[in-house]
mmCIF file of C-alpha atoms in Angstrom:
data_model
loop_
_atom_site.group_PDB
_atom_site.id
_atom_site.type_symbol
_atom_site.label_atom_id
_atom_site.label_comp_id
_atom_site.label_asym_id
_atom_site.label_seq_id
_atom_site.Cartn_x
_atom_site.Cartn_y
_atom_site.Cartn_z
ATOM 1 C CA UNK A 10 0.994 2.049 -28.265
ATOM 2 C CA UNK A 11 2.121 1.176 -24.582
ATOM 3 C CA UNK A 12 -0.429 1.116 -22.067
ATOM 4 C CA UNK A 13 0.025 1.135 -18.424
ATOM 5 C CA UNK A 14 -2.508 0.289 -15.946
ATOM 6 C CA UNK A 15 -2.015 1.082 -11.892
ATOM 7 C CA UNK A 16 -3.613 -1.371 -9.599
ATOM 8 C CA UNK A 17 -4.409 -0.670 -5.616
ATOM 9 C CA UNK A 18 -7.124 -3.328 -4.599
ATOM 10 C CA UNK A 19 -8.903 -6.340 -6.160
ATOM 11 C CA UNK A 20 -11.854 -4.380 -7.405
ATOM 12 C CA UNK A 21 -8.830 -2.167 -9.742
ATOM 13 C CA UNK A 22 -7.190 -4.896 -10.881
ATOM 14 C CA UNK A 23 -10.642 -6.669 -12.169
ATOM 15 C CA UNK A 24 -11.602 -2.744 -13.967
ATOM 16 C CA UNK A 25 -8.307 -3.187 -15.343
ATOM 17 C CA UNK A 26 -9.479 -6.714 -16.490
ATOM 18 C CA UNK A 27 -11.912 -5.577 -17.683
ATOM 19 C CA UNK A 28 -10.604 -2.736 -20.154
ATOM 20 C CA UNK A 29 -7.906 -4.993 -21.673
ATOM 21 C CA UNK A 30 -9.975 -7.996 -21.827
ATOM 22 C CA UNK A 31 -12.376 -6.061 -24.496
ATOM 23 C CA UNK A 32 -9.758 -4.004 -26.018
ATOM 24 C CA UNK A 33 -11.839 -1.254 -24.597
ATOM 25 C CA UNK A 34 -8.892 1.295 -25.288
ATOM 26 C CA UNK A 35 -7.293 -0.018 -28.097
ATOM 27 C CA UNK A 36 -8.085 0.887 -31.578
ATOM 28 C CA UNK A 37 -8.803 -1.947 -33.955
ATOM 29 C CA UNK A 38 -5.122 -3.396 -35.511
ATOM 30 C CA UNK A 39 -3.250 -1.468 -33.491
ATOM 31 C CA UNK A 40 -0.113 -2.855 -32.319
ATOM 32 C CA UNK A 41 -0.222 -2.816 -28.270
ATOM 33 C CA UNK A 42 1.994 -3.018 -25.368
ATOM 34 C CA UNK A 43 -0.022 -3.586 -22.060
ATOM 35 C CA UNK A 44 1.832 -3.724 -18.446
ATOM 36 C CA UNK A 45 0.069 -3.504 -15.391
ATOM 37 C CA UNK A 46 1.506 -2.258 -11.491
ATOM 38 C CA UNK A 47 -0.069 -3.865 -8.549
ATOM 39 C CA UNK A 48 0.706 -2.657 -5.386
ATOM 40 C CA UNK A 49 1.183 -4.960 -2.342
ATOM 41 C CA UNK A 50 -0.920 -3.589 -0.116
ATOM 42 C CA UNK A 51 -4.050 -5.650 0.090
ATOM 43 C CA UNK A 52 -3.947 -10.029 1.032
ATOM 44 C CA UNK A 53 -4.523 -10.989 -1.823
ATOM 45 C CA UNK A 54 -1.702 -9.332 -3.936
ATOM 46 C CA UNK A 55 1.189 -11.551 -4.071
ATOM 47 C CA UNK A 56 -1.181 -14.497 -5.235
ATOM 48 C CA UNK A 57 -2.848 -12.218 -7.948
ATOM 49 C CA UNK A 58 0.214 -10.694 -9.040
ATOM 50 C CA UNK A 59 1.463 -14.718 -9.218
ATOM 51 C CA UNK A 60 -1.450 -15.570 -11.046
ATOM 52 C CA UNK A 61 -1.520 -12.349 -13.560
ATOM 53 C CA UNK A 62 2.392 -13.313 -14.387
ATOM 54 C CA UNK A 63 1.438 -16.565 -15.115
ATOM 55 C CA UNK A 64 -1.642 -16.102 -17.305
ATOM 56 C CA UNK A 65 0.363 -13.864 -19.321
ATOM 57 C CA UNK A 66 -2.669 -11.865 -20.734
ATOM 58 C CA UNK A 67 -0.393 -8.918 -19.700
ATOM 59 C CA UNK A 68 2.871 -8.445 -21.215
ATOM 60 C CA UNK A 69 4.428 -7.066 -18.292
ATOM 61 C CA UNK A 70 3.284 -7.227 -14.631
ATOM 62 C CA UNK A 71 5.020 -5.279 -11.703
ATOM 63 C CA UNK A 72 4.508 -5.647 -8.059
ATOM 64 C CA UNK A 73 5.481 -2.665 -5.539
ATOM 65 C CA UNK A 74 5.154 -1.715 -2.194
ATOM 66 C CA UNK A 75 3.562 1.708 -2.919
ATOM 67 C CA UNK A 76 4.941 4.659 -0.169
ATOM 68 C CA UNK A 77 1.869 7.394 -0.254
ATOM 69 C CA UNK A 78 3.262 9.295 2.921
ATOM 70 C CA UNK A 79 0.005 8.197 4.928
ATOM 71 C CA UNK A 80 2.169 6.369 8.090
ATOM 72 C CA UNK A 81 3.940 9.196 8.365
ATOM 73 C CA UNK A 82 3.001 11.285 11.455
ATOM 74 C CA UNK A 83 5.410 14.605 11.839
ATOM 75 C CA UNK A 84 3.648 16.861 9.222
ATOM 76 C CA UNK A 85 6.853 18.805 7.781
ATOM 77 C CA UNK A 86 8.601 15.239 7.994
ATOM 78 C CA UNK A 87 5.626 14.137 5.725
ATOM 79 C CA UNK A 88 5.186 17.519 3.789
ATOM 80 C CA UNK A 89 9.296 17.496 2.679
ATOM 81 C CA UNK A 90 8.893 13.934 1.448
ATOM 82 C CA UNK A 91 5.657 14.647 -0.685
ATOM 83 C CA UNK A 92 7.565 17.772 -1.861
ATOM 84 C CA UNK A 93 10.580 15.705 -2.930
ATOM 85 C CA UNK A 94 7.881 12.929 -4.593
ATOM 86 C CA UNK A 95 6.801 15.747 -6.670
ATOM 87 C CA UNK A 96 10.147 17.383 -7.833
ATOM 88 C CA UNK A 97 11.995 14.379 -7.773
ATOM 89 C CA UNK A 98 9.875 11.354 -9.324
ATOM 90 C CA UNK A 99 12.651 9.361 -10.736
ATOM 91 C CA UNK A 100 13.924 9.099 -7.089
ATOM 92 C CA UNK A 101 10.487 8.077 -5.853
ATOM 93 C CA UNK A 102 9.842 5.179 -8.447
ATOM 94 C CA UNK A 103 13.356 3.708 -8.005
ATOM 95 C CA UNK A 104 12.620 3.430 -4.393
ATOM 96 C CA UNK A 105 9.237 1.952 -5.068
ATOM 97 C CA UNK A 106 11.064 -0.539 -7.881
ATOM 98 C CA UNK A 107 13.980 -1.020 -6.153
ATOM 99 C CA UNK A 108 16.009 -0.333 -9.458
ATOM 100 C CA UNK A 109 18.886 2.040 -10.432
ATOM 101 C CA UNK A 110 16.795 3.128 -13.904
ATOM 102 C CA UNK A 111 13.929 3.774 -13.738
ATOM 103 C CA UNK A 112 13.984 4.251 -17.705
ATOM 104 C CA UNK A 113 11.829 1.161 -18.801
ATOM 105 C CA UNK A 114 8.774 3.399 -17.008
ATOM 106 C CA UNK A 115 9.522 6.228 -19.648
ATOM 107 C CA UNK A 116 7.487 4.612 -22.163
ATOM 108 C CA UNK A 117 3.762 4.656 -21.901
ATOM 109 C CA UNK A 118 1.056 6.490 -24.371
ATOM 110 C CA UNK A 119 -1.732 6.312 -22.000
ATOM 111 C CA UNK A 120 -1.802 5.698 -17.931
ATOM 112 C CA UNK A 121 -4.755 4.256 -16.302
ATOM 113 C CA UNK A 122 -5.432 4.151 -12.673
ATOM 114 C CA UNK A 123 -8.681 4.432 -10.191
ATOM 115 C CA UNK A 124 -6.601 6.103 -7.730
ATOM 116 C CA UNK A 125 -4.197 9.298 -8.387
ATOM 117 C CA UNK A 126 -1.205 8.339 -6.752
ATOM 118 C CA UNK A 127 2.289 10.002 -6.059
ATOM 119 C CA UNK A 128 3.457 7.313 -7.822
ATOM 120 C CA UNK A 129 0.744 7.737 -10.631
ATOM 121 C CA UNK A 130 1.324 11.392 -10.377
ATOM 122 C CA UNK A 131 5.315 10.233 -10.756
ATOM 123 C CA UNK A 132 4.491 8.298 -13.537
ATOM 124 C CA UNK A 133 2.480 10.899 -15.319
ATOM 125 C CA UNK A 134 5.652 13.443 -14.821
ATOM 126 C CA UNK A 135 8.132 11.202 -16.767
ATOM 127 C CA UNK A 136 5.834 10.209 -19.526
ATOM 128 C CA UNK A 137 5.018 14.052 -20.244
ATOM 129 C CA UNK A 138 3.427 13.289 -23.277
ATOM 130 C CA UNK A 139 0.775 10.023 -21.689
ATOM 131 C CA UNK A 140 -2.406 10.423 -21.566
ATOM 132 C CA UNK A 141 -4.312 10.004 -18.109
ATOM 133 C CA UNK A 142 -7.551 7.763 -17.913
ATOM 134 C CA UNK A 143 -9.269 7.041 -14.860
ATOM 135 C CA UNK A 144 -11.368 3.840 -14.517
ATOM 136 C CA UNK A 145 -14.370 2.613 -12.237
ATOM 137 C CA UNK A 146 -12.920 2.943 -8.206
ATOM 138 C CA UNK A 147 -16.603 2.122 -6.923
ATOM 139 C CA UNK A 148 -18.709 4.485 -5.240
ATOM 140 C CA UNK A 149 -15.872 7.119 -4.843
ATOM 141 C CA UNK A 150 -16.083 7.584 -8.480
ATOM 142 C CA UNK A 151 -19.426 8.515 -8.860
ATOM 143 C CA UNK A 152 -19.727 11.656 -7.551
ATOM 144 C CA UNK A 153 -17.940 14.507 -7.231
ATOM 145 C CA UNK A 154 -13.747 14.936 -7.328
ATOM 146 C CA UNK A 155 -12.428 11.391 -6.452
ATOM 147 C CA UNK A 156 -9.298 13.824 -6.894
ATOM 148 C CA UNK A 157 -9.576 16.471 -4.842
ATOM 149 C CA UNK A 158 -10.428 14.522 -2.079
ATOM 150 C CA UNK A 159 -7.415 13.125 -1.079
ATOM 151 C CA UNK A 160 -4.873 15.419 -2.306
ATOM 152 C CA UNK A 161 -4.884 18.899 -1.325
ATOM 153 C CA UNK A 162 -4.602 22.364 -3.512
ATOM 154 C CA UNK A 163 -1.048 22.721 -2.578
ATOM 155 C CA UNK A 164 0.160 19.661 -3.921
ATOM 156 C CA UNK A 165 -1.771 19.790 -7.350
ATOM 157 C CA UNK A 166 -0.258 23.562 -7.834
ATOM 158 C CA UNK A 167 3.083 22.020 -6.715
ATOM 159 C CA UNK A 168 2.471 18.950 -9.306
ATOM 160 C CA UNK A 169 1.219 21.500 -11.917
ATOM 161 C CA UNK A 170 4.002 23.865 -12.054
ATOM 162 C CA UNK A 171 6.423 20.852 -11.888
ATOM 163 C CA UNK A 172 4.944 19.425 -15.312
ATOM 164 C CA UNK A 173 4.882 23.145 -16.636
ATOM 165 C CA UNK A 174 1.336 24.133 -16.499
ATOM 166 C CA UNK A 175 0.432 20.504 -17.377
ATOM 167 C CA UNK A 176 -2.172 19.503 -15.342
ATOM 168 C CA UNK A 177 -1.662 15.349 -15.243
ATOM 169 C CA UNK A 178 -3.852 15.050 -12.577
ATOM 170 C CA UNK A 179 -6.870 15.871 -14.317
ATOM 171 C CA UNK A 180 -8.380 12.510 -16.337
ATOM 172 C CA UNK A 181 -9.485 12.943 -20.498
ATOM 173 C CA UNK A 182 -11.663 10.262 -18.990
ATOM 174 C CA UNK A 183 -13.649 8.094 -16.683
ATOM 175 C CA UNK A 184 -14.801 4.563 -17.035
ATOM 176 C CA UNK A 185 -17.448 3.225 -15.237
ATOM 177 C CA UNK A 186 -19.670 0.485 -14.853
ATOM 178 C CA UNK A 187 -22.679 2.078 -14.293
ATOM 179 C CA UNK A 188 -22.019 5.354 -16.513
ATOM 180 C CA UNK A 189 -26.103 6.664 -16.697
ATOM 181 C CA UNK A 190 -26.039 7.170 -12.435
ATOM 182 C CA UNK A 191 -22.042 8.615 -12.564
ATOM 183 C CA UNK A 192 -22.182 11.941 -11.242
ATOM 184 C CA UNK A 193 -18.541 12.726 -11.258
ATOM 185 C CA UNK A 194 -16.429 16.099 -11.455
ATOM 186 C CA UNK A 195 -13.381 14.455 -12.687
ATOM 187 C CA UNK A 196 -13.967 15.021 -16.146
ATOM 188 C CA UNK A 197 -17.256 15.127 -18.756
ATOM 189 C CA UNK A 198 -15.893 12.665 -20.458
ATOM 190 C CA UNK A 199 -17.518 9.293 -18.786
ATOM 191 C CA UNK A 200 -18.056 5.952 -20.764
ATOM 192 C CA UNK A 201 -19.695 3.113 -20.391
ATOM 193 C CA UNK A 202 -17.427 -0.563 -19.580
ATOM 194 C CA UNK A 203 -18.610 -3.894 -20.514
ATOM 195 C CA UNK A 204 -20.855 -6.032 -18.479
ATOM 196 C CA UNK A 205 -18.739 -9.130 -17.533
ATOM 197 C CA UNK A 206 -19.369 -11.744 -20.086
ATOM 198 C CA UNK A 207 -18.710 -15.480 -18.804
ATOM 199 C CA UNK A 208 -15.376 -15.847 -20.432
ATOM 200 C CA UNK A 209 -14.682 -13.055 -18.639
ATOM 201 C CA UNK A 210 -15.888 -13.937 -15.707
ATOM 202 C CA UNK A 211 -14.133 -17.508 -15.776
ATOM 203 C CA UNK A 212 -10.770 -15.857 -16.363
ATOM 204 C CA UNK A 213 -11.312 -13.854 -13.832
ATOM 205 C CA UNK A 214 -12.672 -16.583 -10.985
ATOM 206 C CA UNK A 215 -9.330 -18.354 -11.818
ATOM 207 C CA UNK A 216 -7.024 -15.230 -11.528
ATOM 208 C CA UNK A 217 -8.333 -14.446 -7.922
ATOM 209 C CA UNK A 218 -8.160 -18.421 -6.813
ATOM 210 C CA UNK A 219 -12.385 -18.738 -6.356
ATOM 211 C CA UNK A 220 -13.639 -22.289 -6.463
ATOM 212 C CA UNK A 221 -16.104 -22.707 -9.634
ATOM 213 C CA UNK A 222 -18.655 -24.184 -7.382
ATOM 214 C CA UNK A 223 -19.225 -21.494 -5.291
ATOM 215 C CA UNK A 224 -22.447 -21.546 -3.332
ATOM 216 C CA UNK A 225 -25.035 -19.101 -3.593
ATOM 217 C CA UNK A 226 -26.476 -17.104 -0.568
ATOM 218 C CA UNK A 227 -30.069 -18.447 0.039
ATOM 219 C CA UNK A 228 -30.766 -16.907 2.744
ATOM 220 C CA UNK A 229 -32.653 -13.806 2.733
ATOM 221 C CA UNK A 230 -30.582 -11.471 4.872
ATOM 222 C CA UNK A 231 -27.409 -10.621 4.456
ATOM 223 C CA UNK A 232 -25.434 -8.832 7.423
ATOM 224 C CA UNK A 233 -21.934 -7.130 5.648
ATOM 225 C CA UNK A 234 -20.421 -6.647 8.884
ATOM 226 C CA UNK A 235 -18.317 -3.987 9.866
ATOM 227 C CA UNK A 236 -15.126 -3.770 12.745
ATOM 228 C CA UNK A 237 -16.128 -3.681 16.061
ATOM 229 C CA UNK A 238 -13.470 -0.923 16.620
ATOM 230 C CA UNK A 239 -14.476 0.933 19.873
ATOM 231 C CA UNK A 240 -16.605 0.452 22.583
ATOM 232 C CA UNK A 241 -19.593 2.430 21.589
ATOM 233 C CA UNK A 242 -19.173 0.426 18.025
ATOM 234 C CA UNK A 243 -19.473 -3.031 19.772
ATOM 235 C CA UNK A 244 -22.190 -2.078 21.931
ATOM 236 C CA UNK A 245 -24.252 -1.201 19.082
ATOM 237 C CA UNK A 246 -23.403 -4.151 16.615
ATOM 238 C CA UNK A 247 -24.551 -6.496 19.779
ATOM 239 C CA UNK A 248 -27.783 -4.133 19.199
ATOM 240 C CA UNK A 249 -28.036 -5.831 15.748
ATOM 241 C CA UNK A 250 -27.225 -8.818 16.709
ATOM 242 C CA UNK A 251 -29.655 -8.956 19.304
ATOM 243 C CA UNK A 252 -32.874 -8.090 16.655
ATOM 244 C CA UNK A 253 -31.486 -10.166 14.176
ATOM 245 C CA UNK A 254 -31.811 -13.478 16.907
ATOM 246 C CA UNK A 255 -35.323 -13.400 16.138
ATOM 247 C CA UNK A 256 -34.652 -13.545 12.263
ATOM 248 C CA UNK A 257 -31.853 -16.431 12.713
ATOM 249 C CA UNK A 258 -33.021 -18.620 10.501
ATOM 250 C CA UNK A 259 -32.991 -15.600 8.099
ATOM 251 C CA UNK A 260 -29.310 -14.357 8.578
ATOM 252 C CA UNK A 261 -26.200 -15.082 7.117
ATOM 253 C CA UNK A 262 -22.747 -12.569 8.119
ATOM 254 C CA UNK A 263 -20.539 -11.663 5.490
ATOM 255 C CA UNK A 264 -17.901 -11.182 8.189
ATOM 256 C CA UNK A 265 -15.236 -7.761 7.702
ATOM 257 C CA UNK A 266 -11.647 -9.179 7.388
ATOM 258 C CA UNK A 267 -10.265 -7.315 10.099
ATOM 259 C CA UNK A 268 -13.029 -7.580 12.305
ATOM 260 C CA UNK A 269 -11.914 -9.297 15.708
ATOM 261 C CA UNK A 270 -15.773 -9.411 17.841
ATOM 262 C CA UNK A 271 -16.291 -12.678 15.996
ATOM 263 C CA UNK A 272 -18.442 -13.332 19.486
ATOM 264 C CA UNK A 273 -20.644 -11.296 18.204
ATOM 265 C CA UNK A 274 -21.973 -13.412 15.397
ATOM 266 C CA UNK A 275 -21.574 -16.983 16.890
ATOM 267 C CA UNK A 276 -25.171 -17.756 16.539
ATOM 268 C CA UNK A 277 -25.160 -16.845 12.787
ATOM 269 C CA UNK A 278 -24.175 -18.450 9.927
ATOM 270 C CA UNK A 279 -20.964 -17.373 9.268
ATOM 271 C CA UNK A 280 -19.419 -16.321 5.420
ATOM 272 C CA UNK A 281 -15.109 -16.075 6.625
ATOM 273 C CA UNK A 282 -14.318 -17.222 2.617
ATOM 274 C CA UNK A 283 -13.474 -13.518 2.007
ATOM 275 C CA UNK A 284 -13.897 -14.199 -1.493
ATOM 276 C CA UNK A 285 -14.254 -11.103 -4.145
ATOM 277 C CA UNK A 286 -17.607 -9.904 -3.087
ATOM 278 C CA UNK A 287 -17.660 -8.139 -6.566
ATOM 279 C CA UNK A 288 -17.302 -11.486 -8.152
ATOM 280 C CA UNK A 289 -19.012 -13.857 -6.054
ATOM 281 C CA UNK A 290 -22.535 -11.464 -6.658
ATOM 282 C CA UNK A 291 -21.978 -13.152 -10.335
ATOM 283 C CA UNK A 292 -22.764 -16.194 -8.975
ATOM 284 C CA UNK A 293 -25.451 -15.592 -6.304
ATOM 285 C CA UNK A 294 -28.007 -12.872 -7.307
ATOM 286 C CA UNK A 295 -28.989 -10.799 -4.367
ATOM 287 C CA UNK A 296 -31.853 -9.535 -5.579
ATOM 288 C CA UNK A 297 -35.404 -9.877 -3.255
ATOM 289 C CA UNK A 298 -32.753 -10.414 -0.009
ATOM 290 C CA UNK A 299 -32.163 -7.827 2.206
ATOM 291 C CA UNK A 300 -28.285 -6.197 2.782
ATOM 292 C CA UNK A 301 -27.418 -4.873 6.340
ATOM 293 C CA UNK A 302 -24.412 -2.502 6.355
ATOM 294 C CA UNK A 303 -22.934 0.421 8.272
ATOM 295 C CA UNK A 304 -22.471 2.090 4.804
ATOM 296 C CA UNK A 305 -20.219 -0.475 3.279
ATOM 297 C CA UNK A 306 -19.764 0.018 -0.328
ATOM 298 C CA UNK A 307 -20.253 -3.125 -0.846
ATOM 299 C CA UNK A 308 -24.205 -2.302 -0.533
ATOM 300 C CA UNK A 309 -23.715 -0.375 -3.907
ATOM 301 C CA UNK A 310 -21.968 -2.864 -5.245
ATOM 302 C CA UNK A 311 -24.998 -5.113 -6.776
ATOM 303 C CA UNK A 312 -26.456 -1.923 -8.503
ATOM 304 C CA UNK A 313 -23.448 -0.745 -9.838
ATOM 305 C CA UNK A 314 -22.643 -4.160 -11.413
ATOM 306 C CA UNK A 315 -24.899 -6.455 -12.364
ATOM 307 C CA UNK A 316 -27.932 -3.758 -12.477
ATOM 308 C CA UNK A 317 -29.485 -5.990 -9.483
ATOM 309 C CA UNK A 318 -31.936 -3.924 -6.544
ATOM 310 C CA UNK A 319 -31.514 -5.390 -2.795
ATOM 311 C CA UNK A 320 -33.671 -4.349 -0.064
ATOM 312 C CA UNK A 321 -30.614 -2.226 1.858
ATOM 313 C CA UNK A 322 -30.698 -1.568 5.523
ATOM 314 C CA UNK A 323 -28.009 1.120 6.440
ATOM 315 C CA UNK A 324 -26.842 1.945 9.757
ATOM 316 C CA UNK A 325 -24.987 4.777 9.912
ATOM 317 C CA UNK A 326 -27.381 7.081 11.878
ATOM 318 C CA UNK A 327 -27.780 4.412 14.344
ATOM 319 C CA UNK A 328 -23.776 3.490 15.155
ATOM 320 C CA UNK A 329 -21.086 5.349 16.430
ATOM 321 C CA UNK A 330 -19.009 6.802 13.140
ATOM 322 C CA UNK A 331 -15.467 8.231 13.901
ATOM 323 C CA UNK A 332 -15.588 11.743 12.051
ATOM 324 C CA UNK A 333 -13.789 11.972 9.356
ATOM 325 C CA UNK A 334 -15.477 9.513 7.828
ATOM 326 C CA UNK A 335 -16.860 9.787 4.247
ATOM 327 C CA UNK A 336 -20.596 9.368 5.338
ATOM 328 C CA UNK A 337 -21.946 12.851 3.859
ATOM 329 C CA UNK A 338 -20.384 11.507 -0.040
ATOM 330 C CA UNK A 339 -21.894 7.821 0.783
ATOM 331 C CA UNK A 340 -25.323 9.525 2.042
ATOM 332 C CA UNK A 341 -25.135 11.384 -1.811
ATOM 333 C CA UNK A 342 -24.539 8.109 -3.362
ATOM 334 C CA UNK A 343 -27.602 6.487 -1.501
ATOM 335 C CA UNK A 344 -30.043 9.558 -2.812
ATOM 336 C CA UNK A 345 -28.942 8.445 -6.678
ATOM 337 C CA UNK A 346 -29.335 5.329 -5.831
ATOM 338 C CA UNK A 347 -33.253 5.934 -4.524
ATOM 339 C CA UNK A 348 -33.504 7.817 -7.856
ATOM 340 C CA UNK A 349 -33.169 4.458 -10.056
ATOM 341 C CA UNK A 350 -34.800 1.844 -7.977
ATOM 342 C CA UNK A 351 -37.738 0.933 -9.142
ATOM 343 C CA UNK A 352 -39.235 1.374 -5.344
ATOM 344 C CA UNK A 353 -36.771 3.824 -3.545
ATOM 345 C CA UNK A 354 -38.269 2.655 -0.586
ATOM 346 C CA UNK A 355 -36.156 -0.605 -0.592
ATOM 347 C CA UNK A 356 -33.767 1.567 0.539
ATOM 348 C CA UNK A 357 -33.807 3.069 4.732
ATOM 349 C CA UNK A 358 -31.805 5.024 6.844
ATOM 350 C CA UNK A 359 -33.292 4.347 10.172
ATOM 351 C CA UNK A 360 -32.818 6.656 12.746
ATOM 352 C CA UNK A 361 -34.499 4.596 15.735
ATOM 353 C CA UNK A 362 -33.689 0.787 16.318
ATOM 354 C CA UNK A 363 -37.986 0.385 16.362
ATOM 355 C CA UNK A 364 -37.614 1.662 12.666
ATOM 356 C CA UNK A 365 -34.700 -0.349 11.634
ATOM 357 C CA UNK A 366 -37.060 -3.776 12.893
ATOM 358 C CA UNK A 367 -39.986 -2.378 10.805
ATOM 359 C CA UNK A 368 -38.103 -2.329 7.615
ATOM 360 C CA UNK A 369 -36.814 -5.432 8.498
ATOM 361 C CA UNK A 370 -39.987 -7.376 9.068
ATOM 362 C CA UNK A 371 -41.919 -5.471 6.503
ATOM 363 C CA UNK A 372 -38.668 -6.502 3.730
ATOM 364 C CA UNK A 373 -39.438 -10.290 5.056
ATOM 365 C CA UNK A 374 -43.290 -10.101 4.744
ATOM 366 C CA UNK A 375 -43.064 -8.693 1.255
ATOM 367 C CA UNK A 376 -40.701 -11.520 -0.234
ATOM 368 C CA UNK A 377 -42.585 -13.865 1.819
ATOM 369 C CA UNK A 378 -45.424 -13.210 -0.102
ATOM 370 C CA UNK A 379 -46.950 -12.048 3.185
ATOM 371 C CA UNK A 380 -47.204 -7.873 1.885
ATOM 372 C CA UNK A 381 -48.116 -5.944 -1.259
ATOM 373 C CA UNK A 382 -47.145 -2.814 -2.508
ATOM 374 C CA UNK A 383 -44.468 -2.800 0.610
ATOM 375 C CA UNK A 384 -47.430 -3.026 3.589
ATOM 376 C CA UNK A 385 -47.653 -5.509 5.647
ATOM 377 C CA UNK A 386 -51.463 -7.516 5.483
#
């Protein structure tokens, strides 16, 4: 059997890890074929896709600069080439390969991505007999249509009629690591993955270039910062910034990769390693510390992984979010998430600055040993 797995981001590639490291898949003395596509559009990929070559766990290992239409701004300019993606998917994945044949891509039994691509879609269309599998994409693929989301009811009828009534968008199933709080509408069909063992884990630290000795976080808040992107935005980070002086000794920034206002956070401690967040919280447990975040998924992240349950501080109803933002599927997320901590008060949403100090002093008192049962003394 010939397997295929499609890679977007670090947090993919590690799922995808994680399903061929335990044979997840694969039935027992079968005879498989594993490749694996990463696409080059996060730092980190040329150096991973270097590394995955070279560890050879993967029998073949592509990297592509994925085209997904998104740059493009004239809508019919962008609607023909989407419509030529679709009825044309050999010409899209030579492009994408930059090969003449694209025949060595006609051979898979089962596709797995997080994401549903044109080029998965493209991928599913010449392998008409695949199956589709859909594995863990973080908090997007807990609730809802991950799907449906991002690509519109034109394009799957388009996509549908193309394959002959085939619907190839539509998973047989969804792999998760935290299958007992997945809500999703992708399919019924949602399974448990392994928790990351420490071979595992060790395979993986090397793979994505982090130092064995990494150092834990011991102090008790920790800010995941966002980017300062507009005025409004930066006027209300320095907000945070300014209550979290009087908890300095307290604070340590997980500073955003693309976030410029590093001003802002000059009398912090400062985290710029920008290693995997979803592997360093292997190393440095985050439960009893407090996370501050806009409504970065990396809040989620601890939960969904290693079953761990931070105070979390969110911010969204205090900072300025562009609309279209996906705050309304994040704020669903959050309400499952109150559902299986043990205290779902651990959790806020302030909606005053006054309230987001409260939780923040009465999160300190209680781990402190300064509070019971969440009240200050």
């Amino acid at each position: 059997m010939n397997y295929l797995y499609y890679c977007t981001t670090p947090f993919q590639t590690l799922m995808a890890m994680n399903l061929h490291h335990n044979s997840v898949l694969y039935n027992e003395n079968e005879e498989v074929q594993a490749s694996l596509i990463l696409v080059d559009i996060f730092n980190q990929a040329n150096s991973l896709y270097k590394n995955l070559k070279a560890e050879k766990r993967f029998d073949y290992v592509y990297l592509l600069e994925e085209e997904d239409r998104k740059t493009q701004r004239k809508k019919l300019r962008k609607a023909t080439g989407i419509f030529y993606d679709v009825i044309f998917p050999e010409r899209l994945l030579k492009q994408q390969f930059r090969r003449t044949s694209v025949n060595f891509l006609k051979k898979f039994d089962v596709i797995v991505s997080s994401v549903f691509s044109h080029t998965v879609a493209a991928l599913c269309t010449i392998n008409p007999t695949s199956k589709y599998i859909m594995m863990d994409d973080g908090v997007a693929s807990y609730f809802g249509d991950w799907t449906k989301r991002i690509r519109s009811k034109g394009y799957m009828w388009l996509l549908t009629c193309r394959n002959r009534g085939r619907e190839v968008y539509r998973p047989s199933a969804l792999y998760v690591m935290r299958a007992e709080v997945c809500r999703t509408e992708l399919t019924n069909n949602i399974y448990q993955l392994p928790e990351f063992s420490p071979g595992f884990l060790n395979t993986a630290f090397k793979l994505f270039d982090i130092p064995d000795n990494l150092n834990e976080y011991k102090k008790k808040i920790i800010w995941l910062s966002d980017v300062s992107d507009n005025a409004q935005k930066k006027k209300d980070t320095f907000k945070i910034a300014e209550i979290l002086k009087r908890y300095n000794n307290e604070v340590i920034v997980r500073l955003h990769p693309r976030e410029k206002e590093k001003s802002i956070y000059e009398i912090f401690d400062v985290d710029e390693t920008n290693y995997m967040w979803e592997l360093q919280l292997s190393r440095s447990s985050v439960n009893h510390k407090l996370l501050i975040t806009l409504v970065s998924t990396a809040a989620f992240t601890p939960s969904l992984l290693y079953n761990e349950q931070p105070w979390l501080l969110f911010t969204y109803k205090l900072l300025n979010v562009p609309n279209g933002s996906q705050i309304e599927d994040i704020v669903q997320l959050v309400n499952q998430l109150k559902c299986i901590y043990k205290d779902p008060t651990h959790i806020c949403e302030p909606e005053s600055w006054d309230e987001f100090e409260m939780f923040i002093k009465r999160c300190l008192a209680y781990e402190n040993g300064l509070a019971s049962d969440g009240k200050i003394k």
